[in-house]
C-alpha positions as YAML, in Angstrom:
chain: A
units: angstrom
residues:
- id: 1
  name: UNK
  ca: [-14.35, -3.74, 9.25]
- id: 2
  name: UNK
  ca: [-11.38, -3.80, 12.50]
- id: 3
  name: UNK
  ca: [-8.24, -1.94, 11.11]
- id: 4
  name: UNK
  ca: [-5.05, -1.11, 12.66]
- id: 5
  name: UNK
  ca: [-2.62, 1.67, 11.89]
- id: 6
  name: UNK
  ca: [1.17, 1.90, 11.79]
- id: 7
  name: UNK
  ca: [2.15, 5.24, 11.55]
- id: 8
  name: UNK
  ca: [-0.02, 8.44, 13.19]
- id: 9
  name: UNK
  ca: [1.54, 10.94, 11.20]
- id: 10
  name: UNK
  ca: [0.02, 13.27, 8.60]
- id: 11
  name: UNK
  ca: [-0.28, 10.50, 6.18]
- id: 12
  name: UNK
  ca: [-1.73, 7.75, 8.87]
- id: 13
  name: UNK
  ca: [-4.53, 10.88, 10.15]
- id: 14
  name: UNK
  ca: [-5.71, 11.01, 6.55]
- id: 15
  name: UNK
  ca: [-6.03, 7.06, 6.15]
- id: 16
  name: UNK
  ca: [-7.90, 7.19, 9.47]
- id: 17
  name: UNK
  ca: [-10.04, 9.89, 8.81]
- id: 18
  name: UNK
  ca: [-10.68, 7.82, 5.46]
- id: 19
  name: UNK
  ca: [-11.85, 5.04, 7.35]
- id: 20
  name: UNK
  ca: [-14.37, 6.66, 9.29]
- id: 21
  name: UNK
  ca: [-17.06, 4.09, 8.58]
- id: 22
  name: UNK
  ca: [-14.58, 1.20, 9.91]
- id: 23
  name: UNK
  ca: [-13.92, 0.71, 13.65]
- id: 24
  name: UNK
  ca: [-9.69, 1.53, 14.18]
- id: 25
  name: UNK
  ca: [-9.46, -0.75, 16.53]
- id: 26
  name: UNK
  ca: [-5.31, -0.16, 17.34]
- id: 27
  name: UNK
  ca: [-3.07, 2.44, 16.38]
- id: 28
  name: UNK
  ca: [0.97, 2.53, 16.96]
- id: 29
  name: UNK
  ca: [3.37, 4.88, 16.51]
- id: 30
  name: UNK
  ca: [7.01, 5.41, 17.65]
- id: 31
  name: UNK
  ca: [5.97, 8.85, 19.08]
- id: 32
  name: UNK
  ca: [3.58, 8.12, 22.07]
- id: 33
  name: UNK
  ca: [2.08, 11.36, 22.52]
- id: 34
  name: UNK
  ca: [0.93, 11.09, 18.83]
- id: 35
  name: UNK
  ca: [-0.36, 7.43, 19.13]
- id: 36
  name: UNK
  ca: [-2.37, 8.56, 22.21]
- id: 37
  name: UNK
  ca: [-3.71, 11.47, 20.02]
- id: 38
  name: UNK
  ca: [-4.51, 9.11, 17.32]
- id: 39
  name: UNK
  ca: [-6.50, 6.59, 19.37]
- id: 40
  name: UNK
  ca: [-8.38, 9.31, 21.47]
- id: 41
  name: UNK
  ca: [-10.18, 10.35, 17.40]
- id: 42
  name: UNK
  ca: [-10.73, 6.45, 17.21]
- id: 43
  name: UNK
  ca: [-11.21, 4.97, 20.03]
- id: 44
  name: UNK
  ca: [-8.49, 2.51, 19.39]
- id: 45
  name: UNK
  ca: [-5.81, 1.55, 21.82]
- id: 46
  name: UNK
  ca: [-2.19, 2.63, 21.79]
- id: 47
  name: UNK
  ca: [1.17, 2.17, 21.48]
- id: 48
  name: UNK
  ca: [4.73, 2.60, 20.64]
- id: 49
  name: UNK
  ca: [5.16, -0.97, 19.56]
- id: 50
  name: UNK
  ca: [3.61, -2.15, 16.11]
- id: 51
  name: UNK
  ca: [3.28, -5.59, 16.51]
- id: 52
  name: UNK
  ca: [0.17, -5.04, 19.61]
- id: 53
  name: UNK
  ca: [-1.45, -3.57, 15.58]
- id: 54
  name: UNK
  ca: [-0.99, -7.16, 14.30]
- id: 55
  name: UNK
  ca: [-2.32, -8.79, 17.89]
- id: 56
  name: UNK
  ca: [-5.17, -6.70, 18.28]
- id: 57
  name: UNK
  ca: [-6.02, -9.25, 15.46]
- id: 58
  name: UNK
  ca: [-7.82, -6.55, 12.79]
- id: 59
  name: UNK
  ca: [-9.36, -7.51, 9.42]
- id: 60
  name: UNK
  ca: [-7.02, -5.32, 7.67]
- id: 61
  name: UNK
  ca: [-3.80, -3.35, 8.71]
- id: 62
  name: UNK
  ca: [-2.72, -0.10, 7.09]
- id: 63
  name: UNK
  ca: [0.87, 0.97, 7.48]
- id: 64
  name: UNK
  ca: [2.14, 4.17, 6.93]
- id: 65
  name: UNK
  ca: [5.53, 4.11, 8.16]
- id: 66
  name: UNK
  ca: [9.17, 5.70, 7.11]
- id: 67
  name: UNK
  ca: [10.12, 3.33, 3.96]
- id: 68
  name: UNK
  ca: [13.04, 1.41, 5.54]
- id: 69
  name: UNK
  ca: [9.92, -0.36, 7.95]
- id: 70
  name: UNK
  ca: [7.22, -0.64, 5.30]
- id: 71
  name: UNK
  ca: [8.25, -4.03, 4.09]
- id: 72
  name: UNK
  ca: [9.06, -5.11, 7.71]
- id: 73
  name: UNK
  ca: [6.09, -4.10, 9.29]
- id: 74
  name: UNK
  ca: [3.54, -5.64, 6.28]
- id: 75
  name: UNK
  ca: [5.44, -8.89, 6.02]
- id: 76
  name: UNK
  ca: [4.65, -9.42, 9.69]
- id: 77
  name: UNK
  ca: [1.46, -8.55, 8.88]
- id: 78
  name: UNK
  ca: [0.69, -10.53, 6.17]
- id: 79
  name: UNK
  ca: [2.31, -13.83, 7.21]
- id: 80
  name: UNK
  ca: [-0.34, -13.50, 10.42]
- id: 81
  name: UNK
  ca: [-3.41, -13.97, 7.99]
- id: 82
  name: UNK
  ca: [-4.02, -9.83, 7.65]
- id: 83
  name: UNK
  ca: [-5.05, -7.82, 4.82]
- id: 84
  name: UNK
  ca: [-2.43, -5.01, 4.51]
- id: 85
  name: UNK
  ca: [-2.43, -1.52, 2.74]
- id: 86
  name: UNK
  ca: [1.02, -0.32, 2.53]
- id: 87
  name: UNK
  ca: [1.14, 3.44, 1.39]
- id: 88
  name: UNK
  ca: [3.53, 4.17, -1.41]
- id: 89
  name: UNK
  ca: [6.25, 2.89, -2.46]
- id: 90
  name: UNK
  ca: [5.64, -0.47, -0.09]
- id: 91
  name: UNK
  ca: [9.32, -0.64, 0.14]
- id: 92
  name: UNK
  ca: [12.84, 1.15, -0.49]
- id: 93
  name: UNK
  ca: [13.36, -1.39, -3.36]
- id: 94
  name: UNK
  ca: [11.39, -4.43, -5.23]
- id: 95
  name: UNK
  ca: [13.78, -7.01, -3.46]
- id: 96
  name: UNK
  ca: [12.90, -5.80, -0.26]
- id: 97
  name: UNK
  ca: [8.40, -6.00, -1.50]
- id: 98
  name: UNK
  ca: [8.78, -9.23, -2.98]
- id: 99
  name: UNK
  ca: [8.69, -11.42, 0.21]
- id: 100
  name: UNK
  ca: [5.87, -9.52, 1.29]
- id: 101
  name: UNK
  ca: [4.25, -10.61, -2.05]
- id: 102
  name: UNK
  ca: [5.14, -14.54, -1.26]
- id: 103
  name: UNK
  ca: [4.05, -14.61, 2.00]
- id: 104
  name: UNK
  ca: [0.92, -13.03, 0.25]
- id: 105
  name: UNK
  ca: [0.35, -15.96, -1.44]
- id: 106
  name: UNK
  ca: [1.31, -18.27, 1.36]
- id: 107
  name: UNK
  ca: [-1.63, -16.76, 3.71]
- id: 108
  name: UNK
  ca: [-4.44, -15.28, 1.02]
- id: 109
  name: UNK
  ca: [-3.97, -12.18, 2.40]
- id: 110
  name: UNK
  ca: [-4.86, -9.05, -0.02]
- id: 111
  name: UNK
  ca: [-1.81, -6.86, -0.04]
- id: 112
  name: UNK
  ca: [-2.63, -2.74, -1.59]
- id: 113
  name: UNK
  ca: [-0.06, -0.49, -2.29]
- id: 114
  name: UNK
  ca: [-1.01, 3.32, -1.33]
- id: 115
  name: UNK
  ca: [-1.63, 4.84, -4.87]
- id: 116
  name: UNK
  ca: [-4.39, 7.03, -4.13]
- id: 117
  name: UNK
  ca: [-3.75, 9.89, -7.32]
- id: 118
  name: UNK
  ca: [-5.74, 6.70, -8.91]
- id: 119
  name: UNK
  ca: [-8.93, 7.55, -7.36]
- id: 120
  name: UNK
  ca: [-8.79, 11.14, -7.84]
- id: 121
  name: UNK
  ca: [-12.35, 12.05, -10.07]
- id: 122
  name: UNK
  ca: [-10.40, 13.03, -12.89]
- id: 123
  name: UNK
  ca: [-8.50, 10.29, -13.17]
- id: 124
  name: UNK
  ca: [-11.04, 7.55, -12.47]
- id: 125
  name: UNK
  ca: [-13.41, 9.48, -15.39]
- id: 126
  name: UNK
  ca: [-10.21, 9.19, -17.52]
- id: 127
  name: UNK
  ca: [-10.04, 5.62, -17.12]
- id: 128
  name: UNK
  ca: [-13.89, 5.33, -18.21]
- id: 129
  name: UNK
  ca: [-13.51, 7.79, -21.53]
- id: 130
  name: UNK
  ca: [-10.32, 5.73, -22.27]
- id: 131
  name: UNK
  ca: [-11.92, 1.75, -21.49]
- id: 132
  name: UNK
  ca: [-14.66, 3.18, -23.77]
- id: 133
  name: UNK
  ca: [-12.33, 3.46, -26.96]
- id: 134
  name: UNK
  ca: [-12.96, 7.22, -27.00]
- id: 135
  name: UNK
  ca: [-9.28, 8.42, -27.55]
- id: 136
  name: UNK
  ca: [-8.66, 5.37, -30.07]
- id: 137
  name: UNK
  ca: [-5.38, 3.41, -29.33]
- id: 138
  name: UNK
  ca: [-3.06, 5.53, -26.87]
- id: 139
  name: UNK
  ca: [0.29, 6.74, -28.48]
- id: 140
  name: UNK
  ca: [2.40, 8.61, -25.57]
- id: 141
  name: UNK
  ca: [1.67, 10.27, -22.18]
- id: 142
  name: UNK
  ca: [3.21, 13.38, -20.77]
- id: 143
  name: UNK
  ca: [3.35, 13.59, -16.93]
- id: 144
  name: UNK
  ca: [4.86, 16.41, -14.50]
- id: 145
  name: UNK
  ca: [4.45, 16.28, -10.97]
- id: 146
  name: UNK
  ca: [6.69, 19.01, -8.03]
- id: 147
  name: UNK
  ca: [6.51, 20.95, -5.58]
- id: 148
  name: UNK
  ca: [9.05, 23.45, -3.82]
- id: 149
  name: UNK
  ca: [9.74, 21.79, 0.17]
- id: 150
  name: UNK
  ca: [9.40, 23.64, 2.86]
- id: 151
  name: UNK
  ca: [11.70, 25.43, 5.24]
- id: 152
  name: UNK
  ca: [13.78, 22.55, 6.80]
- id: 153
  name: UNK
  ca: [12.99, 19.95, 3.71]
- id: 154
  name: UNK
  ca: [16.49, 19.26, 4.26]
- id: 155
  name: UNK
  ca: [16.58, 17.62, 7.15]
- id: 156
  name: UNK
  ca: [13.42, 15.42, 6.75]
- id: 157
  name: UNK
  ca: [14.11, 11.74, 7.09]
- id: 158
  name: UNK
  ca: [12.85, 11.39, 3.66]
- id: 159
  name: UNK
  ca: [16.72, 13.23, 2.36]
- id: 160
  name: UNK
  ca: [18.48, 10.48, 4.12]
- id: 161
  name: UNK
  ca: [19.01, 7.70, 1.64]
- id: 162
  name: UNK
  ca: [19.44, 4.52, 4.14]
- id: 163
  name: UNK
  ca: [15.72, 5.62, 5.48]
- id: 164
  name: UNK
  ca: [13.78, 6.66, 1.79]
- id: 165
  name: UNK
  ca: [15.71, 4.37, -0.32]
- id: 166
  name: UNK
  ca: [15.81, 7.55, -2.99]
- id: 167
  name: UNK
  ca: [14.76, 10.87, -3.30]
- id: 168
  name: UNK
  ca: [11.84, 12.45, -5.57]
- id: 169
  name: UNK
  ca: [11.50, 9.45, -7.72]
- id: 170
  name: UNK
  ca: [10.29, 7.19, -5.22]
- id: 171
  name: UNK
  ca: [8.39, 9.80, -3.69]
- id: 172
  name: UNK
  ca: [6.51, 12.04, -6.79]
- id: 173
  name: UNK
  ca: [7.56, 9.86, -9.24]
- id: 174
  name: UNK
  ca: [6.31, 6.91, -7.95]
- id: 175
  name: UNK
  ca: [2.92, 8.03, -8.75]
- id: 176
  name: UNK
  ca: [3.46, 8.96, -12.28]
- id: 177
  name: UNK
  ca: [4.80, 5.59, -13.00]
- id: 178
  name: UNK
  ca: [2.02, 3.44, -11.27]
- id: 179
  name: UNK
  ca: [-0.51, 6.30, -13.19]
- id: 180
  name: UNK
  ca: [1.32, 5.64, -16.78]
- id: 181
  name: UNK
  ca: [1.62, 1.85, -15.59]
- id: 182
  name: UNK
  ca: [-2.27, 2.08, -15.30]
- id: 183
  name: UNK
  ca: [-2.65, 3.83, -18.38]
- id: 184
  name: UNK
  ca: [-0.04, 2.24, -20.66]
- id: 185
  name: UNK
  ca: [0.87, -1.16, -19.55]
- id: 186
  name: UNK
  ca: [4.84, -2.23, -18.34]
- id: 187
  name: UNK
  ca: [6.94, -0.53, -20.06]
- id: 188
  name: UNK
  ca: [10.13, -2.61, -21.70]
- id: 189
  name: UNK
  ca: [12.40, -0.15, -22.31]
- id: 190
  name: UNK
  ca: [13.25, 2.52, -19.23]
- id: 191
  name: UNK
  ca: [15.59, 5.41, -19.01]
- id: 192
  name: UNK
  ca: [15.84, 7.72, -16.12]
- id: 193
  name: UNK
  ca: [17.92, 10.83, -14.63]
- id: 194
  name: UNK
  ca: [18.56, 11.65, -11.19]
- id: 195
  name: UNK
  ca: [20.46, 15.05, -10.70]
- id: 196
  name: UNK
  ca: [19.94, 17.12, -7.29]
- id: 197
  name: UNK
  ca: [19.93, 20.45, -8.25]
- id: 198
  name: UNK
  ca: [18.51, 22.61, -5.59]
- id: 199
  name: UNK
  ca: [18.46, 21.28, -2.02]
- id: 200
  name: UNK
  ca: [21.81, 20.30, -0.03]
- id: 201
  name: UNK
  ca: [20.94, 16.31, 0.33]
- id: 202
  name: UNK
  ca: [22.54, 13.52, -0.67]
- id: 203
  name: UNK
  ca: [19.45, 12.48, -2.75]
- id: 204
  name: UNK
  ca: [17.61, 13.07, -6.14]
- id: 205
  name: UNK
  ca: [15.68, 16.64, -6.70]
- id: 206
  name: UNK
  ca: [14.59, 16.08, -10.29]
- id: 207
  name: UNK
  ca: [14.08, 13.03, -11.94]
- id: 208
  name: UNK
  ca: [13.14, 12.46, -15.65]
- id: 209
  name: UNK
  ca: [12.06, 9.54, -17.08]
- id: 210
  name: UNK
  ca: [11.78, 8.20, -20.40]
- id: 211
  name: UNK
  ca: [9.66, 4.51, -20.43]
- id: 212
  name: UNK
  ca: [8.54, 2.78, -23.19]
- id: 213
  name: UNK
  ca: [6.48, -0.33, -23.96]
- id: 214
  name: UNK
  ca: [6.71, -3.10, -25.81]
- id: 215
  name: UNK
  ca: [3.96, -1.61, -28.73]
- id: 216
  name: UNK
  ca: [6.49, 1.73, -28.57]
- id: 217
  name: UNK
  ca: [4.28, 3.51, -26.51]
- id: 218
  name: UNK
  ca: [6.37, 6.46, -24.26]
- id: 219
  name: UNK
  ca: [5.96, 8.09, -21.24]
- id: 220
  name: UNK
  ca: [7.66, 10.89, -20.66]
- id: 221
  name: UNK
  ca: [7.48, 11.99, -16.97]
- id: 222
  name: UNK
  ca: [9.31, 14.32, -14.57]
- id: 223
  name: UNK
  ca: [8.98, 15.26, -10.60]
- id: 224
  name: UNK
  ca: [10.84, 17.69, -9.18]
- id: 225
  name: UNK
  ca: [11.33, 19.36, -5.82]
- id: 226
  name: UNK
  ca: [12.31, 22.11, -7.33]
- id: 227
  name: UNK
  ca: [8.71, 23.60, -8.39]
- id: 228
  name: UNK
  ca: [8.03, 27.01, -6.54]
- id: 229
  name: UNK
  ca: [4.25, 26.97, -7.92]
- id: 230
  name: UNK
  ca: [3.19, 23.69, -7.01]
- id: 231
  name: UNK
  ca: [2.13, 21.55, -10.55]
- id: 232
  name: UNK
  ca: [0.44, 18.08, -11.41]
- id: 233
  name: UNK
  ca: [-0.05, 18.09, -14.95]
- id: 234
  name: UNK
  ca: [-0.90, 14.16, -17.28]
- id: 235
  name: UNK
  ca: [-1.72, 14.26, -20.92]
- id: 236
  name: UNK
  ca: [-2.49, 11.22, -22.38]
- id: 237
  name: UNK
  ca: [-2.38, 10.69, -26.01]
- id: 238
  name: UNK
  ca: [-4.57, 8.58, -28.27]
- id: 239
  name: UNK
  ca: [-5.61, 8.57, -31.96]
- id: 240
  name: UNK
  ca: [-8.46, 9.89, -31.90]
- id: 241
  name: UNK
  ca: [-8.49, 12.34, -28.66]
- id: 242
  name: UNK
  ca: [-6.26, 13.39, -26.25]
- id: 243
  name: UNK
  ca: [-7.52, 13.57, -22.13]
- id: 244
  name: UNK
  ca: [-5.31, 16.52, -20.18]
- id: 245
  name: UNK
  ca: [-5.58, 15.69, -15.84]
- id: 246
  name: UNK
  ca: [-4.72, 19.57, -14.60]
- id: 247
  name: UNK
  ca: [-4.35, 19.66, -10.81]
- id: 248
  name: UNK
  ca: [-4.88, 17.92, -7.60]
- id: 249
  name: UNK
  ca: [-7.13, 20.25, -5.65]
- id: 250
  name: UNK
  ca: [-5.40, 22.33, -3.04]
- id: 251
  name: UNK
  ca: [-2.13, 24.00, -3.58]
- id: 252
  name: UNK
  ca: [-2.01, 21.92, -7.08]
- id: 253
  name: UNK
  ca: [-4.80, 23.80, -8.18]
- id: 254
  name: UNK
  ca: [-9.04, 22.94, -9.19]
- id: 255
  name: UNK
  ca: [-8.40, 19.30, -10.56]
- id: 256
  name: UNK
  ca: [-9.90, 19.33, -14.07]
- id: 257
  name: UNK
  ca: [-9.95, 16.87, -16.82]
- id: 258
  name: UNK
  ca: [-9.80, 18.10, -20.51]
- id: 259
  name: UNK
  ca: [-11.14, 16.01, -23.58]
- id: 260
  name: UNK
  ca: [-9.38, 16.85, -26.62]
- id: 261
  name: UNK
  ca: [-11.69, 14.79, -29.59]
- id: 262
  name: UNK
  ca: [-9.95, 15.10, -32.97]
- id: 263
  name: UNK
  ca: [-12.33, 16.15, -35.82]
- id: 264
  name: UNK
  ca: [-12.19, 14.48, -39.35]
- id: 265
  name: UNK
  ca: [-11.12, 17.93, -40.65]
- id: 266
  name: UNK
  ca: [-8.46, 18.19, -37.92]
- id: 267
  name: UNK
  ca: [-7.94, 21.81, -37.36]
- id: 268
  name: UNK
  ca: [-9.04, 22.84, -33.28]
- id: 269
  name: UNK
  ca: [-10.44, 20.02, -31.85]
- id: 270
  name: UNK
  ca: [-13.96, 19.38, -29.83]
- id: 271
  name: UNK
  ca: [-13.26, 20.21, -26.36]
- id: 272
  name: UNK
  ca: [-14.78, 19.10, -23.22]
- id: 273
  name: UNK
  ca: [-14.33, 20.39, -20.12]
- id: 274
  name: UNK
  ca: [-15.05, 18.74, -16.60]
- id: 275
  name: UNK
  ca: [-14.04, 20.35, -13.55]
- id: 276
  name: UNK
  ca: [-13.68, 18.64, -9.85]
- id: 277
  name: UNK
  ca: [-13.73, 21.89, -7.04]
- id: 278
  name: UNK
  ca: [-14.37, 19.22, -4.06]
- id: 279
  name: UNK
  ca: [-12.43, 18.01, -1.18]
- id: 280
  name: UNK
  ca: [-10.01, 14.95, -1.66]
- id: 281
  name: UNK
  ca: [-12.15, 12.03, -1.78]
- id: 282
  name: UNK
  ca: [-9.10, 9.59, -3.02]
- id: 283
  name: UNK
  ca: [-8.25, 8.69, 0.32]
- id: 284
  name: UNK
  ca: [-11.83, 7.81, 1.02]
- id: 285
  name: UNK
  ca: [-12.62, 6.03, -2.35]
- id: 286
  name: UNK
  ca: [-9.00, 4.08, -1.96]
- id: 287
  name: UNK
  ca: [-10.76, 2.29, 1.49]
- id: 288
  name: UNK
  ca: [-13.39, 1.60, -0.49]
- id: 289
  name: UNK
  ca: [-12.04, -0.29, -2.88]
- id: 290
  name: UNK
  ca: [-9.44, -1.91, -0.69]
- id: 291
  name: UNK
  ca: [-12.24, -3.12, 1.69]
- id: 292
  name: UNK
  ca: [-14.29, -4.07, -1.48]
- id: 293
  name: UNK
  ca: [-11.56, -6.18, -2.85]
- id: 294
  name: UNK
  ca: [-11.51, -8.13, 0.74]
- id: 295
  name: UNK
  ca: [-14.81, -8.73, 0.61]
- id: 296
  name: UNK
  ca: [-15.50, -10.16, -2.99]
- id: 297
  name: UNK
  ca: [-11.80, -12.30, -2.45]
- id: 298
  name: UNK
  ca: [-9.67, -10.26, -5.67]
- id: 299
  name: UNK
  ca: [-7.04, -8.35, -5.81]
- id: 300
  name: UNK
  ca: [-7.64, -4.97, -5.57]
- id: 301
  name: UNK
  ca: [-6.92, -1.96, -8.03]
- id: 302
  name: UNK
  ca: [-3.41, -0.79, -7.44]
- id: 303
  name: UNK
  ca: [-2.25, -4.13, -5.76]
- id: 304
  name: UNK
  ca: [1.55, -5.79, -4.56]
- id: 305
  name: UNK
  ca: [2.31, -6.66, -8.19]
- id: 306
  name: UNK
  ca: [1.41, -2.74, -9.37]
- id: 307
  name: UNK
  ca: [3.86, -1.99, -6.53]
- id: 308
  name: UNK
  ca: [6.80, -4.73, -7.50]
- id: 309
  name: UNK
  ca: [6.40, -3.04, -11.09]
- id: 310
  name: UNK
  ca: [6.91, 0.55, -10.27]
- id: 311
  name: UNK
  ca: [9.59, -0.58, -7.40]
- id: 312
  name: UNK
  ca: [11.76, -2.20, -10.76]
- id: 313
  name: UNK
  ca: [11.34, 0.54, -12.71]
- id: 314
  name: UNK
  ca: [12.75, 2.87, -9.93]
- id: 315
  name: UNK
  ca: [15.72, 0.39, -9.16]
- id: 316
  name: UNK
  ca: [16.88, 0.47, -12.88]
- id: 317
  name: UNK
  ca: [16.52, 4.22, -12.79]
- id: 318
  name: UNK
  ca: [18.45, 4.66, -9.99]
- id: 319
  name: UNK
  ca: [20.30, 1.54, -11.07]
- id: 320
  name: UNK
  ca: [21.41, 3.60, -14.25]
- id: 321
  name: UNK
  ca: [20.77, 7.43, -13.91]
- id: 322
  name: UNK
  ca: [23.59, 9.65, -13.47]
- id: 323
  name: UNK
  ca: [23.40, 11.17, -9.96]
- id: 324
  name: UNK
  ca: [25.81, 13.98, -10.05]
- id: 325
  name: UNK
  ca: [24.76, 17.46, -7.72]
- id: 326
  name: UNK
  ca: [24.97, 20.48, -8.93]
- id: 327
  name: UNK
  ca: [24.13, 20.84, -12.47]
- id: 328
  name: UNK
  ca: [24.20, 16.98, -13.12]
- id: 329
  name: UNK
  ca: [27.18, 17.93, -15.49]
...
């Protein structure tokens, strides 16, 4: 397929090295010099301006952008007739998605939302044991999620409210909603704290999260910026097993799913242990899919509405949550 990226930072190199097997046909970014470097991997053309993306007429568009121009950018997008994957969170809040989901409708366009800790090999062999009834009915899951920054986190553009719409919630904890989302259902009943404890910025550090559905299932997740050994950790509960998702690859460690099968005698259970010491295929598997779900006309795994769900939950977090610094006394 033609595609056409917004955004040629980190973040828009990986979706374009993803894409390999697609022709990039334009790329855009505000910084020239890393447009041009962009489009000289791809062949595409380039440019500072984003709508000459939209004109170069591709089948699909991926834009990974700041989040104040997510929405802006894929609305435009969409309401010319393009397929659009808009890397998390889509937008600062759900109000600002949803038009991007009407004009969906309006056109037929296929809108994805960037949640690519979905097609991580862990996760995706997860979703199998689960789908085949091997933990039983699913009671609870436990998620945690940080990292530590970097020298100069600080003054990223992600700190800066007006331009992130929020701190590590809608950054982190954005995936560990969509993945308990995926897991659990929507969730009915949500509760949330904010507090910045660590870095000098005017947004969330921390953020715990208490969401239940409407069958009482909880999820009990927290990300953090404040994690000096970097951690991804997801236990999900059933009946009759428990599955345990231990790293990301990378800094986060050898990604390895753990099957916890309960025995009739209880006691230590039957453990099973499958480990994943590759490179990061998500990216790659996300394009798949996304291109797939083009192709056979559905909407693809991880879609607008999976977005406009984890965008409400953050809004009546942050909505809600205490936000005090310091100690969040």
């Amino acid at each position: 397929m033609r595609l056409g990226i917004v955004g040629c930072g980190l973040i828009g190199q990986k979706r374009a090295d993803a894409a390999r097997r697609h022709h990039v046909v334009a790329v855009a970014d505000t910084d020239r010099a890393r447009a041009e470097a962009l489009a000289a991997r791809t062949g595409a053309t380039a440019s500072t301006d984003w709508r000459t993306v939209i004109d170069a007429a591709p089948d699909f568009v991926i834009v990974a952008v700041s989040h104040d121009h997510l929405a802006e950018i894929a609305l435009a997008a969409v309401t010319a007739g393009r397929h659009v994957l808009i890397e998390k969170p889509g937008a600062r809040t759900a109000a600002e998605l949803m038009p991007v989901a009407v004009a969906a409708r309006r056109t037929g366009a296929r809108v994805k939302i960037g949640f690519n800790h979905r097609f991580h090999p862990a996760f995706l062999k997860a979703r199998e044991l689960i789908d085949e009834g091997v933990a039983g009915d699913l009671m609870y899951i436990r998620g945690r999620y940080g990292h530590g920054g970097r020298i100069g986190y600080e003054r990223e553009w992600r700190m800066r409210q007006a331009i992130s719409g929020g701190g590590e919630l809608i950054d982190q904890g954005a995936h560990l909603i969509d993945l308990a989302r995926w897991f659990l259902g929507d969730f009915t009943h949500v509760d949330g704290w904010t507090p910045t404890y660590y870095w000098p910025v005017e947004v969330d550090d921390n953020c715990f999260m208490a969401l239940r559905t409407g069958r009482g299932q909880m999820a009990w997740l927290h990300a953090t910026w404040t994690e000096w050994k970097n951690t991804f950790s997801f236990e999900i509960s059933g009946r009759d097993a428990k599955l345990q998702i231990d790293g990301l690859g990378g800094s986060y460690g050898t990604e390895r799913l753990t099957l916890y099968r309960m025995l009739p005698e209880l006691g230590p259970p039957e453990t099973t242990i499958w480990e994943f010491p590759f490179p990061d295929r998500s990216w790659e598997r996300e394009i798949d899919e996304f291109v797939q779900a083009i192709q056979q006309d559905r909407a693809p795994i991880g879609d607008i509405d999976d977005g406009l769900a984890m965008l409400g939950i953050v809004d009546r977090i942050y909505g809600t949550a205490a936000t005090s610094k310091g100690t969040g006394a």
